[in-house]
Coordinates of C-alpha atoms and ligand atoms in Angstrom, one line a residue:
X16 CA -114.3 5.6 -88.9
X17 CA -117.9 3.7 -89.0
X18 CA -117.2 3.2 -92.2
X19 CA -114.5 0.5 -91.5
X20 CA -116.5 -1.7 -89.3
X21 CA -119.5 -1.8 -92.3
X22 CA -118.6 -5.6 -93.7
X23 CA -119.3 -8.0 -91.3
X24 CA -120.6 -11.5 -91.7
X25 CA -122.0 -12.1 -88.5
X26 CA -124.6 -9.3 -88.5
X27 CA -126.5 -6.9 -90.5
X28 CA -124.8 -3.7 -91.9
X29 CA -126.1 -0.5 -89.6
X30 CA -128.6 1.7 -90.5
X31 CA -128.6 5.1 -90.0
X32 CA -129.5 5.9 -86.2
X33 CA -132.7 6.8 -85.4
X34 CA -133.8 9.4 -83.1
X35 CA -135.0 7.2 -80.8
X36 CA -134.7 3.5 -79.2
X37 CA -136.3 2.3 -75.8
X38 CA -133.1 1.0 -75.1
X39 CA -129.8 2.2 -75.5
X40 CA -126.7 0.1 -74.5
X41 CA -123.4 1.9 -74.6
X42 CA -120.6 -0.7 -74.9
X43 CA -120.5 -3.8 -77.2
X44 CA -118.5 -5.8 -75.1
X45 CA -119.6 -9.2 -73.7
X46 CA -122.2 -7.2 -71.1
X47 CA -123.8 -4.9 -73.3
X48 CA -124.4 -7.5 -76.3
X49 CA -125.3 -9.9 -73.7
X50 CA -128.0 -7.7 -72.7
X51 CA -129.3 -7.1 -75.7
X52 CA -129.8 -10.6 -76.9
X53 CA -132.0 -11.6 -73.6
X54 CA -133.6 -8.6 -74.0
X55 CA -135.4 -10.0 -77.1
X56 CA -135.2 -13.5 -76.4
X57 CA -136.8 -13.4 -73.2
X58 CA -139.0 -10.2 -72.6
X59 CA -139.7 -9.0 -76.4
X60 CA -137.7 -6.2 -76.5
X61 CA -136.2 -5.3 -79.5
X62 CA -135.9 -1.3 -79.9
X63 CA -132.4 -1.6 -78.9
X64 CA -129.5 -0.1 -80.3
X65 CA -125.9 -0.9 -79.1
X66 CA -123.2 1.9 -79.6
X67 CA -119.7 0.6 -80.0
X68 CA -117.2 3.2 -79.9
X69 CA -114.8 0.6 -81.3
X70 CA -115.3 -2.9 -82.9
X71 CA -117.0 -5.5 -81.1
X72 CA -115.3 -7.1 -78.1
X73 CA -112.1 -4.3 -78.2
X74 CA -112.4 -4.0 -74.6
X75 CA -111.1 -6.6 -72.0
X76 CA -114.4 -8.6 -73.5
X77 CA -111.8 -9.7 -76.3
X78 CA -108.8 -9.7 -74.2
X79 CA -109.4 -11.9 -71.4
X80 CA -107.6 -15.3 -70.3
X81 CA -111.3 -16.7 -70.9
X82 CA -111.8 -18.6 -67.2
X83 CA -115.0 -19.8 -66.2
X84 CA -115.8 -20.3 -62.7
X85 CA -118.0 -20.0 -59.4
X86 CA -115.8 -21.1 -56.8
X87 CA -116.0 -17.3 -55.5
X88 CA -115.6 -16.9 -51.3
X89 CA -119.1 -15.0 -50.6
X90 CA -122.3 -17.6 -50.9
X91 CA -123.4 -14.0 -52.7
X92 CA -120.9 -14.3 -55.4
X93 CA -120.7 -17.9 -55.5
X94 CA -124.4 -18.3 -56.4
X95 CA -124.4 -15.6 -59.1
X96 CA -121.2 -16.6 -60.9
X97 CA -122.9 -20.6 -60.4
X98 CA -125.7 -19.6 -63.0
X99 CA -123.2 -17.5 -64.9
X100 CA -121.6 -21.0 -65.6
X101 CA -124.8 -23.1 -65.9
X102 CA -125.8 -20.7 -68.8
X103 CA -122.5 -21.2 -70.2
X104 CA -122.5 -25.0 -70.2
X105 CA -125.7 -24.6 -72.8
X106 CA -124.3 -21.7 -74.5
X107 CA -123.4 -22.4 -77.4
X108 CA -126.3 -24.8 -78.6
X109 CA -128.3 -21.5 -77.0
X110 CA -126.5 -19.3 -80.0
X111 CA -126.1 -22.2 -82.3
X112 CA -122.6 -21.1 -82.2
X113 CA -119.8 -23.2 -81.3
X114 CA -118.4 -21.4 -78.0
X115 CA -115.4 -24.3 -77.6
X116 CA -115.9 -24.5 -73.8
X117 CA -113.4 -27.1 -72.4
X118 CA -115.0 -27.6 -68.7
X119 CA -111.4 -28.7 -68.0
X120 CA -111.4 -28.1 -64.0
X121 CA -109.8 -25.7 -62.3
X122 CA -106.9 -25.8 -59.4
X123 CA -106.0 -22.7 -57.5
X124 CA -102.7 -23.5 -55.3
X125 CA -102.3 -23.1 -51.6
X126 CA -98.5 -22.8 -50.5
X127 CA -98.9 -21.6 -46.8
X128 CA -101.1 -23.0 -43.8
X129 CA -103.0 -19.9 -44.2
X130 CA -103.6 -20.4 -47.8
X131 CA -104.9 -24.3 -47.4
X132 CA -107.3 -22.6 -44.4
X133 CA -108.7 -20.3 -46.9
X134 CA -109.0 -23.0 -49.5
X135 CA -111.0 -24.7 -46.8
X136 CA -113.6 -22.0 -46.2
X137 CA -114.1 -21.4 -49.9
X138 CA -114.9 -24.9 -50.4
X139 CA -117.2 -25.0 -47.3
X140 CA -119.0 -21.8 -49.2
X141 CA -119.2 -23.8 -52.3
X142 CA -120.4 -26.8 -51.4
X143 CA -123.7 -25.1 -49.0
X144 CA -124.2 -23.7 -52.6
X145 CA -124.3 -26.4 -54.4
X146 CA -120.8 -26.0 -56.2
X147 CA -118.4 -28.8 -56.8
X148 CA -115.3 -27.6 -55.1
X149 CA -113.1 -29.0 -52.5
X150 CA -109.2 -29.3 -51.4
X151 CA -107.2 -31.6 -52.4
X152 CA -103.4 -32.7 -51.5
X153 CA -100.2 -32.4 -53.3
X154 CA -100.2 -35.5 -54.1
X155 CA -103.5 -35.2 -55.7
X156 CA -102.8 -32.3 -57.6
X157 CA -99.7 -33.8 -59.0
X158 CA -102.0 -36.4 -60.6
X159 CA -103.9 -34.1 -62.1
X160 CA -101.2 -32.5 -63.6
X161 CA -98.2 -34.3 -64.2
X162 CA -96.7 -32.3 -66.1
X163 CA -96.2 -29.4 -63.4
X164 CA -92.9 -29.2 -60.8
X165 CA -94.9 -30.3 -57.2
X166 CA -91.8 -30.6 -54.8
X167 CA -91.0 -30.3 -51.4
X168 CA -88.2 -27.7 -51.9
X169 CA -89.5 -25.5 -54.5
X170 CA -88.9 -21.8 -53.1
X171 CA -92.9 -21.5 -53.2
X172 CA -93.9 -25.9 -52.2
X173 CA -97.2 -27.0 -53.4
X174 CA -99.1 -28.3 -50.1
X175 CA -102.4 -28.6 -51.4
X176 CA -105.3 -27.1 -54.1
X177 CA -108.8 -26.2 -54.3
X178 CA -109.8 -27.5 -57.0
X179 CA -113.2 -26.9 -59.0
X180 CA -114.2 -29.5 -61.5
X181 CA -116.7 -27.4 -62.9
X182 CA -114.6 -24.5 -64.1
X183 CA -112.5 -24.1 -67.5
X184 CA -111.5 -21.9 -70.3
X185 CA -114.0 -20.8 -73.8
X186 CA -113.0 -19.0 -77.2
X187 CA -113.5 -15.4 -76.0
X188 CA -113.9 -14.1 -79.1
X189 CA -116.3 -16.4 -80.4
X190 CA -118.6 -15.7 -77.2
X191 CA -118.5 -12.0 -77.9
X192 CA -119.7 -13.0 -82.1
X193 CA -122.3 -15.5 -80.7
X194 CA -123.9 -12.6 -78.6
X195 CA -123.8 -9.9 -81.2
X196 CA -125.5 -12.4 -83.9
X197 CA -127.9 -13.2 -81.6
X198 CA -129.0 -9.5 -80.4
X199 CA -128.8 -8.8 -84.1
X200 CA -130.8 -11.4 -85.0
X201 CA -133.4 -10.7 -82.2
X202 CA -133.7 -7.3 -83.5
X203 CA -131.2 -5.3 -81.9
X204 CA -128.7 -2.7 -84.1
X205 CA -125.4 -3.1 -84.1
X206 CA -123.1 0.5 -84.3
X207 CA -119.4 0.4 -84.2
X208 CA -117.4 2.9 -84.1
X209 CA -119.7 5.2 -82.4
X210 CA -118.9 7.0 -79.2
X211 CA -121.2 8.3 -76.8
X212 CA -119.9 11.8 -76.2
X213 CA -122.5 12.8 -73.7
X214 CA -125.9 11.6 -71.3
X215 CA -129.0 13.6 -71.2
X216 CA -131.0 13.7 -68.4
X217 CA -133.9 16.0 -67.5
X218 CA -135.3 16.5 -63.3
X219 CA -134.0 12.6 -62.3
X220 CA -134.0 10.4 -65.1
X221 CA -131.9 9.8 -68.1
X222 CA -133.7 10.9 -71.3
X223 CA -130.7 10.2 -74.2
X224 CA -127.7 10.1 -75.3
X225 CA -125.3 12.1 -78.0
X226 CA -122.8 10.2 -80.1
X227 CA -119.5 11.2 -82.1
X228 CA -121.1 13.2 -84.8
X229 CA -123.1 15.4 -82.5
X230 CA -126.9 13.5 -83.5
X231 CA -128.9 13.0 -80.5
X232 CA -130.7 9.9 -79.5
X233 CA -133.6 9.8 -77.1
X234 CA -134.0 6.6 -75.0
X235 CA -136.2 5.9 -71.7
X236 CA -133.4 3.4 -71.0
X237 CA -129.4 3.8 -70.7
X238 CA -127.4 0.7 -69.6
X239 CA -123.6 1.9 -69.4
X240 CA -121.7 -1.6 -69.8
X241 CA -118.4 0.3 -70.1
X242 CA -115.8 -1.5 -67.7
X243 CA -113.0 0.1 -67.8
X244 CA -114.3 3.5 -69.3
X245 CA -117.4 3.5 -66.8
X246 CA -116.1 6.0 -64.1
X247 CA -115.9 8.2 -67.8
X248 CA -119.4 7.8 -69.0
X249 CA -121.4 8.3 -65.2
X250 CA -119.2 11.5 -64.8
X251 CA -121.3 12.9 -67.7
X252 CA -124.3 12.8 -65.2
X253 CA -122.5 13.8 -62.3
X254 CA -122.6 10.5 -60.9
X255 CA -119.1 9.2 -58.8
X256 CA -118.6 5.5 -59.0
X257 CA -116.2 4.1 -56.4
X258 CA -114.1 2.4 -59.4
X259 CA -110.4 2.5 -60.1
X260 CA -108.9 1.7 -63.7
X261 CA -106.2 -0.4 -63.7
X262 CA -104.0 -2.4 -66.9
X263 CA -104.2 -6.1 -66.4
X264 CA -101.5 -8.0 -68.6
X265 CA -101.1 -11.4 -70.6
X266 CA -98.7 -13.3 -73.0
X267 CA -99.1 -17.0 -74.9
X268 CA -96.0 -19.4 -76.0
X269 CA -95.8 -20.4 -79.0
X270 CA -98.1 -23.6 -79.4
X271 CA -96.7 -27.1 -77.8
X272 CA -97.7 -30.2 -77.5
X273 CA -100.9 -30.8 -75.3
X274 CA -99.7 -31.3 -71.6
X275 CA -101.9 -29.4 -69.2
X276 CA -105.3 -30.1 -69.0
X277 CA -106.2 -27.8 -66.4
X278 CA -106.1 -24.4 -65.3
X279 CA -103.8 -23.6 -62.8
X280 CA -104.0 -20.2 -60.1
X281 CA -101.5 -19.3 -57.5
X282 CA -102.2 -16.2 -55.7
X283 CA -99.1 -15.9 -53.6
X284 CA -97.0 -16.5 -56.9
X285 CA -99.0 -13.9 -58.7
X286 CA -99.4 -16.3 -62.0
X287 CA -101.9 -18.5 -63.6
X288 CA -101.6 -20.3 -66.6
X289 CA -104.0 -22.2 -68.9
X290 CA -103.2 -24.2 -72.4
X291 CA -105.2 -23.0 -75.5
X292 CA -106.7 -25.7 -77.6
X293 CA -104.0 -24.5 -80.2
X294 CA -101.3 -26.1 -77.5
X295 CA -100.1 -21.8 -76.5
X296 CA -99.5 -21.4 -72.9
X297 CA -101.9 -18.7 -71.8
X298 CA -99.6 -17.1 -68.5
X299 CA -101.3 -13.6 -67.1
X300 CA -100.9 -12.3 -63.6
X301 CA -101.7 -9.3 -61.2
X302 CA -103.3 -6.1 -62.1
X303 CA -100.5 -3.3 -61.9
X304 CA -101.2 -1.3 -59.3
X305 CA -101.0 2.4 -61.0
X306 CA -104.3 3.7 -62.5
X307 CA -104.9 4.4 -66.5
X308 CA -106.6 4.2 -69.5
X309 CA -103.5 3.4 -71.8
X310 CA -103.0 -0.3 -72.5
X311 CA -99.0 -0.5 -72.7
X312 CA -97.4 -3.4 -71.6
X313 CA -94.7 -3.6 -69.0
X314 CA -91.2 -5.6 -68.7
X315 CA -91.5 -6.2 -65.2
X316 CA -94.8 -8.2 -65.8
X317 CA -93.2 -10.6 -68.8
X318 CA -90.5 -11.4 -66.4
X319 CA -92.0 -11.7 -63.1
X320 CA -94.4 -14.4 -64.5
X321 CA -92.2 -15.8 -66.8
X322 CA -89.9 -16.8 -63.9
X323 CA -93.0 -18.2 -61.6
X324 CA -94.7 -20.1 -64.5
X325 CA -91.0 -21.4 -65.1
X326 CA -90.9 -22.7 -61.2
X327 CA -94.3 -24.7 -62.4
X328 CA -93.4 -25.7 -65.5
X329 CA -89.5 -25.3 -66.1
X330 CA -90.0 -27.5 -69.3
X331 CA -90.7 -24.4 -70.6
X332 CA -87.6 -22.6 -70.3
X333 CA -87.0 -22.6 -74.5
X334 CA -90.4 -21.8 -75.3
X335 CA -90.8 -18.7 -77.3
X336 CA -93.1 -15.8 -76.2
X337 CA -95.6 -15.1 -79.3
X338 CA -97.3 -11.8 -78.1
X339 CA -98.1 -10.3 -75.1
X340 CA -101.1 -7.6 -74.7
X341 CA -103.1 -5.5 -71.7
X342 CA -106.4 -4.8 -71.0
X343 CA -108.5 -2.5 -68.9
X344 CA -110.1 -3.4 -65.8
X345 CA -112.4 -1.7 -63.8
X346 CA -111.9 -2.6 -59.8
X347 CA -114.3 -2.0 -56.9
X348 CA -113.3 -1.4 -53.4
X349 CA -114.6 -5.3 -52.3
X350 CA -114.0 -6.7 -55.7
X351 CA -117.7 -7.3 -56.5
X352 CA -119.4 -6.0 -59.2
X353 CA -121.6 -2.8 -59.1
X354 CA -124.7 -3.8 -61.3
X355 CA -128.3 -2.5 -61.9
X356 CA -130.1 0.6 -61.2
X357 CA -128.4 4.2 -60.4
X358 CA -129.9 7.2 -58.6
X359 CA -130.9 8.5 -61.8
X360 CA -134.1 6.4 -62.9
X361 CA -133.7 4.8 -66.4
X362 CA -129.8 4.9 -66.2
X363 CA -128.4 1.2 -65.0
X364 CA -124.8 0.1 -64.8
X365 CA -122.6 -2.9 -65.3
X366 CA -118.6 -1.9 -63.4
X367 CA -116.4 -3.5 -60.7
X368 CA -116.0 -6.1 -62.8
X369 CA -111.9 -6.0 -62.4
X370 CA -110.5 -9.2 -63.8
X371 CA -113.1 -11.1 -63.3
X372 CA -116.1 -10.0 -65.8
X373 CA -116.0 -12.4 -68.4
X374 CA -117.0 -15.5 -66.9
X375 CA -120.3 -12.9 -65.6
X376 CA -121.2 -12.1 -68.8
X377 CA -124.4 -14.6 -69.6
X378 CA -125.8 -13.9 -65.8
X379 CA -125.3 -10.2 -66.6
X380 CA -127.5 -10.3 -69.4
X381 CA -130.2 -12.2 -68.2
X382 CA -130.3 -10.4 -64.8
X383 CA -130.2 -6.7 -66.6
X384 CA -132.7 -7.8 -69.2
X385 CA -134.9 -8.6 -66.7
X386 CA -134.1 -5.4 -64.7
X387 CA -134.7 -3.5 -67.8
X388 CA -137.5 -4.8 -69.2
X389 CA -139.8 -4.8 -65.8
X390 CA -137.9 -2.2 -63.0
X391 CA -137.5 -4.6 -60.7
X392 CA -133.9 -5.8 -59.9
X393 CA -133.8 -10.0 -59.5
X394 CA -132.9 -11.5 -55.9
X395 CA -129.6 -12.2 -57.5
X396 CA -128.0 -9.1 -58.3
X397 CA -129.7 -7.1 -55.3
X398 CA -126.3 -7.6 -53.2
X399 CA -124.5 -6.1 -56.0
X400 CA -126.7 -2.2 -55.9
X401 CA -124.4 0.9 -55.7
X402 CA -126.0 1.5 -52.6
X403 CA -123.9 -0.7 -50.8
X404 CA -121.1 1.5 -50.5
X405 CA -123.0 3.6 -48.7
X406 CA -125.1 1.1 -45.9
X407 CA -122.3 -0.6 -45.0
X408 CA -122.8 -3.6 -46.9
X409 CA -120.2 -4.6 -48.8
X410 CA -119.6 -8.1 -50.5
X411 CA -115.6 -8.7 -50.2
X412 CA -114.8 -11.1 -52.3
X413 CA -110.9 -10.3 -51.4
X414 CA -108.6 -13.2 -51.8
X415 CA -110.9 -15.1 -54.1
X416 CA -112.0 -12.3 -57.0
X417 CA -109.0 -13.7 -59.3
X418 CA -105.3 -14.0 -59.1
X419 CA -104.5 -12.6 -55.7
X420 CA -107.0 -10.0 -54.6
Ligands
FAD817 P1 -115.7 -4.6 -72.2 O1 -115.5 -5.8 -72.9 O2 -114.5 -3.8 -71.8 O3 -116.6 -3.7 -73.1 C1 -116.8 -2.3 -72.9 C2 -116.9 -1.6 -74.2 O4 -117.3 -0.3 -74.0 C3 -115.6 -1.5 -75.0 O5 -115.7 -2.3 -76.2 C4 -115.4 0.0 -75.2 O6 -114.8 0.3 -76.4 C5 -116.8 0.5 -75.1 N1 -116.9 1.9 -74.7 C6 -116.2 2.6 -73.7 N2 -116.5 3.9 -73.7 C7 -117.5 4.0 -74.7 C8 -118.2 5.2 -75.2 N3 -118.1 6.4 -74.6 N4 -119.1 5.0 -76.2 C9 -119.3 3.8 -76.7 N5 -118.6 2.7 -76.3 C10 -117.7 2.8 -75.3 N6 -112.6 -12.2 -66.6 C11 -112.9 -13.5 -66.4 O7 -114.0 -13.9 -66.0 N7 -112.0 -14.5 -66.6 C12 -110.7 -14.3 -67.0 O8 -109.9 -15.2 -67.2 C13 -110.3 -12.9 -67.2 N8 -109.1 -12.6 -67.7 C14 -108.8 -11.3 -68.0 C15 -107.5 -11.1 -68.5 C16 -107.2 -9.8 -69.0 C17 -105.8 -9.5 -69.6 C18 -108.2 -8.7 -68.8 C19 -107.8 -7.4 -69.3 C20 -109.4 -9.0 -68.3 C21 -109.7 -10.3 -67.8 N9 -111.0 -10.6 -67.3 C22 -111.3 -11.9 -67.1 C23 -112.0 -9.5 -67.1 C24 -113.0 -9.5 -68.2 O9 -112.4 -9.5 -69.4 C25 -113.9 -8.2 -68.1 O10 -114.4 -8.1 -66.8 C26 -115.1 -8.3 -69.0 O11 -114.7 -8.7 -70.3 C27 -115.9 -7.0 -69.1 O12 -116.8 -7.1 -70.1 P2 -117.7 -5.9 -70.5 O13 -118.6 -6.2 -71.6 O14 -118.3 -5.3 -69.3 O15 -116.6 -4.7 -70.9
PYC818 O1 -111.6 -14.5 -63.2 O2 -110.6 -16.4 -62.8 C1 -110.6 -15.2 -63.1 C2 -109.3 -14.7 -63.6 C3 -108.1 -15.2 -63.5 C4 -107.2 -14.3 -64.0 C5 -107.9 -13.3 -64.4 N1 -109.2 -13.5 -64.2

């Protein structure tokens, strides 16, 4: 199997493991290789191996709907998911990789009383942060987007948005390369299709890891960036994460002409829909609400949002589906993430991430790097400790996480 993923352009062919790192990362999605690059870049540390058991971004890391965004409802959130985007607006110069972000703007619709109150609070949030969000009207959001149905007796009427100039949609892919060139290039080693199998520990701390294979590899350092497979790597320390795995679904159009330039959310209509700079519309939804690990699609989710992104944009109605795919998402009980240090010393986590990890990823990696490299957890991820389950302070970012929860 490791043998396949040998011929890659963008970084170095693997060595053979050695017995040892100071750091070992399981998961090479956007997290883990995000990791790995500050690592080096800003602390120094480069005896860092990443284990794949996969290719390179075959988690939700290269299946997203690639939205960027900090209009979040907690100032907690709101302020992490802010730098997440700052770092993202330099990104690719930072990899000297051409990311494609289009800071496009982003409008999540409000079609109740209720829903414009909400909006309200969020951008109230926002703007004590610093972020550039606030409501606007129907007739504002039908400026903005011309091309979408805003009328007065639509079975779900537009009354108003939040919209958030600073938010919009990258190449996922090419985020996930730009990462894993750079933690190559900064030192770190690059192993695909290598599963951890099993976590060592000895009294309480993590002292290695055992891959597909049955070698051992000793490491004062374990970061699980797993997602959707975390709940499956802390159970090989005993450790219970409150996380649920749960399919999240998407499909693209064949490509059309160029006539949304924005991405549009509507919680109560379960859909949000995006156009890809190839001219696809890019139409996801909910999570479904069974848990798994299997990543089969469903019917009922191609034509539940096929008949709401119709109701927005009915121009649509002979546009052919080109493919459809699901992803694994890892959901916390107040959709925030659960990041940084464990129980066990030396073993750190990146979960809760749900469907809304990607936009995380560049925040992740500085903040873990930093925890990592000096054993203290920054300001900014301290609301986000495991611990919080447990003293009653949680961060719900309910109604604002993604599409509607
Ligand atoms: P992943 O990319 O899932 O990487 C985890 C890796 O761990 C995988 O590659 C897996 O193979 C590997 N692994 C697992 N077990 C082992 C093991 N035992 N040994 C070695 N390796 C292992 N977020 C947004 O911000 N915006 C969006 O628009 C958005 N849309 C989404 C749409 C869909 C359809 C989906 C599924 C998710 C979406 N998300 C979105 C969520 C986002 O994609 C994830 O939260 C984020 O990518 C998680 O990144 P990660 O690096 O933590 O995990
Ligand atoms: O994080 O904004 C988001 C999102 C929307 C749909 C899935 N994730």
């Amino acid at each position: 199997m490791r043998d396949l993923f040998r011929f890659s352009r963008m970084w170095r062919e693997p060595q053979e493991l050695k017995d040892s790192y100071d750091v070992v990362i399981i998961g090479g999605g956007s997290h883990g290789l995000a990791t790995a690059y500050y690592l080096a870049k800003n602390h120094g540390v480069t005896d860092i191996c990443i284990l794949e058991k996969n290719y390179i971004g075959a988690g939700a890391s290269g299946r997203n709907t690639t939205i960027l965004r900090s209009n979040y409802k907690t100032p907690e959130g709101a302020r992490f998911y802010d730098q997440s985007v700052k770092l993202y607006e330099h990104l690719s110069q930072d990899l000297d990789f051409n990311l494609m972000f289009s800071q496009i703007g982003h409008l999540t619709l409000a079609h109740t009383d209720r829903a414009m109150f909400v909006m309200h609070e969020r951008a109230e949030v926002n703007r004590l942060e610093g972020i550039d969000t606030k409501v606007v009207d129907a007739a504002q959001v039908q400026k903005m987007v011309p091309a979408m149905q805003v009328t007065e007796d639509a079975e779900y009427p537009i009354m108003g948005a939040l919209y958030h100039p600073p938010g919009g949609i990258i190449r996922h892919d090419a985020v996930v390369w730009g990462y894993a060139r750079g933690a190559d290039r900064g030192g770190a080693e690059i192993h695909q299709g290598c599963e951890v199998t099993d976590i060592h520990t000895e009294g309480d701390r993590v002292t290695g890891v055992t891959v597909n294979g049955g070698k051992r590899i000793n490491a004062g350092q374990v970061l699980s960036a797993t997602a959707g497979w975390s709940s499956i790597l802390s159970d090989m320390v005993g450790m219970e994460l409150p996380i649920t795995t749960h399919i999240l679904q998407a499909f693209v159009t064949e490509p059309v002409k160029p006539i949304l330039d924005k991405v549009i959310v509507s919680s109560q209509m379960h859909v949000y829909i995006s156009q890809t700079d190839r001219g696809e519309f890019l139409i996801g939804s909910e999570i479904e609400p069974w848990t798994t690990y299997r990543m089969n699609g469903t019917l009922n989710f191609l034509q539940e949002s096929t008949r709401h992104a119709l109701e927005l944009f009915p121009q649509l109605e002979r546009t052919r589906m080109l493919r459809s795919w699901a992803g694994l998402c890892d959901l916390s009980p107040d959709y925030s993430p659960i990041l940084g240090k464990t129980e066990l010393e030396g073993f750190h986590v990146s979960t809760g991430w749900g469907t809304y990890g990607f936009k995380a990823a560049p925040i992740v990696g500085v903040t873990l790097a930093e925890l990592i490299a000096t054993g203290k957890t920054p300001d900014l991820i301290a609301p986000f400790a495991v611990e919080r389950f447990y003293t009653d302070t949680l961060v719900s970012e309910l109604g604002a996480a993604a599409v509607s929860h």
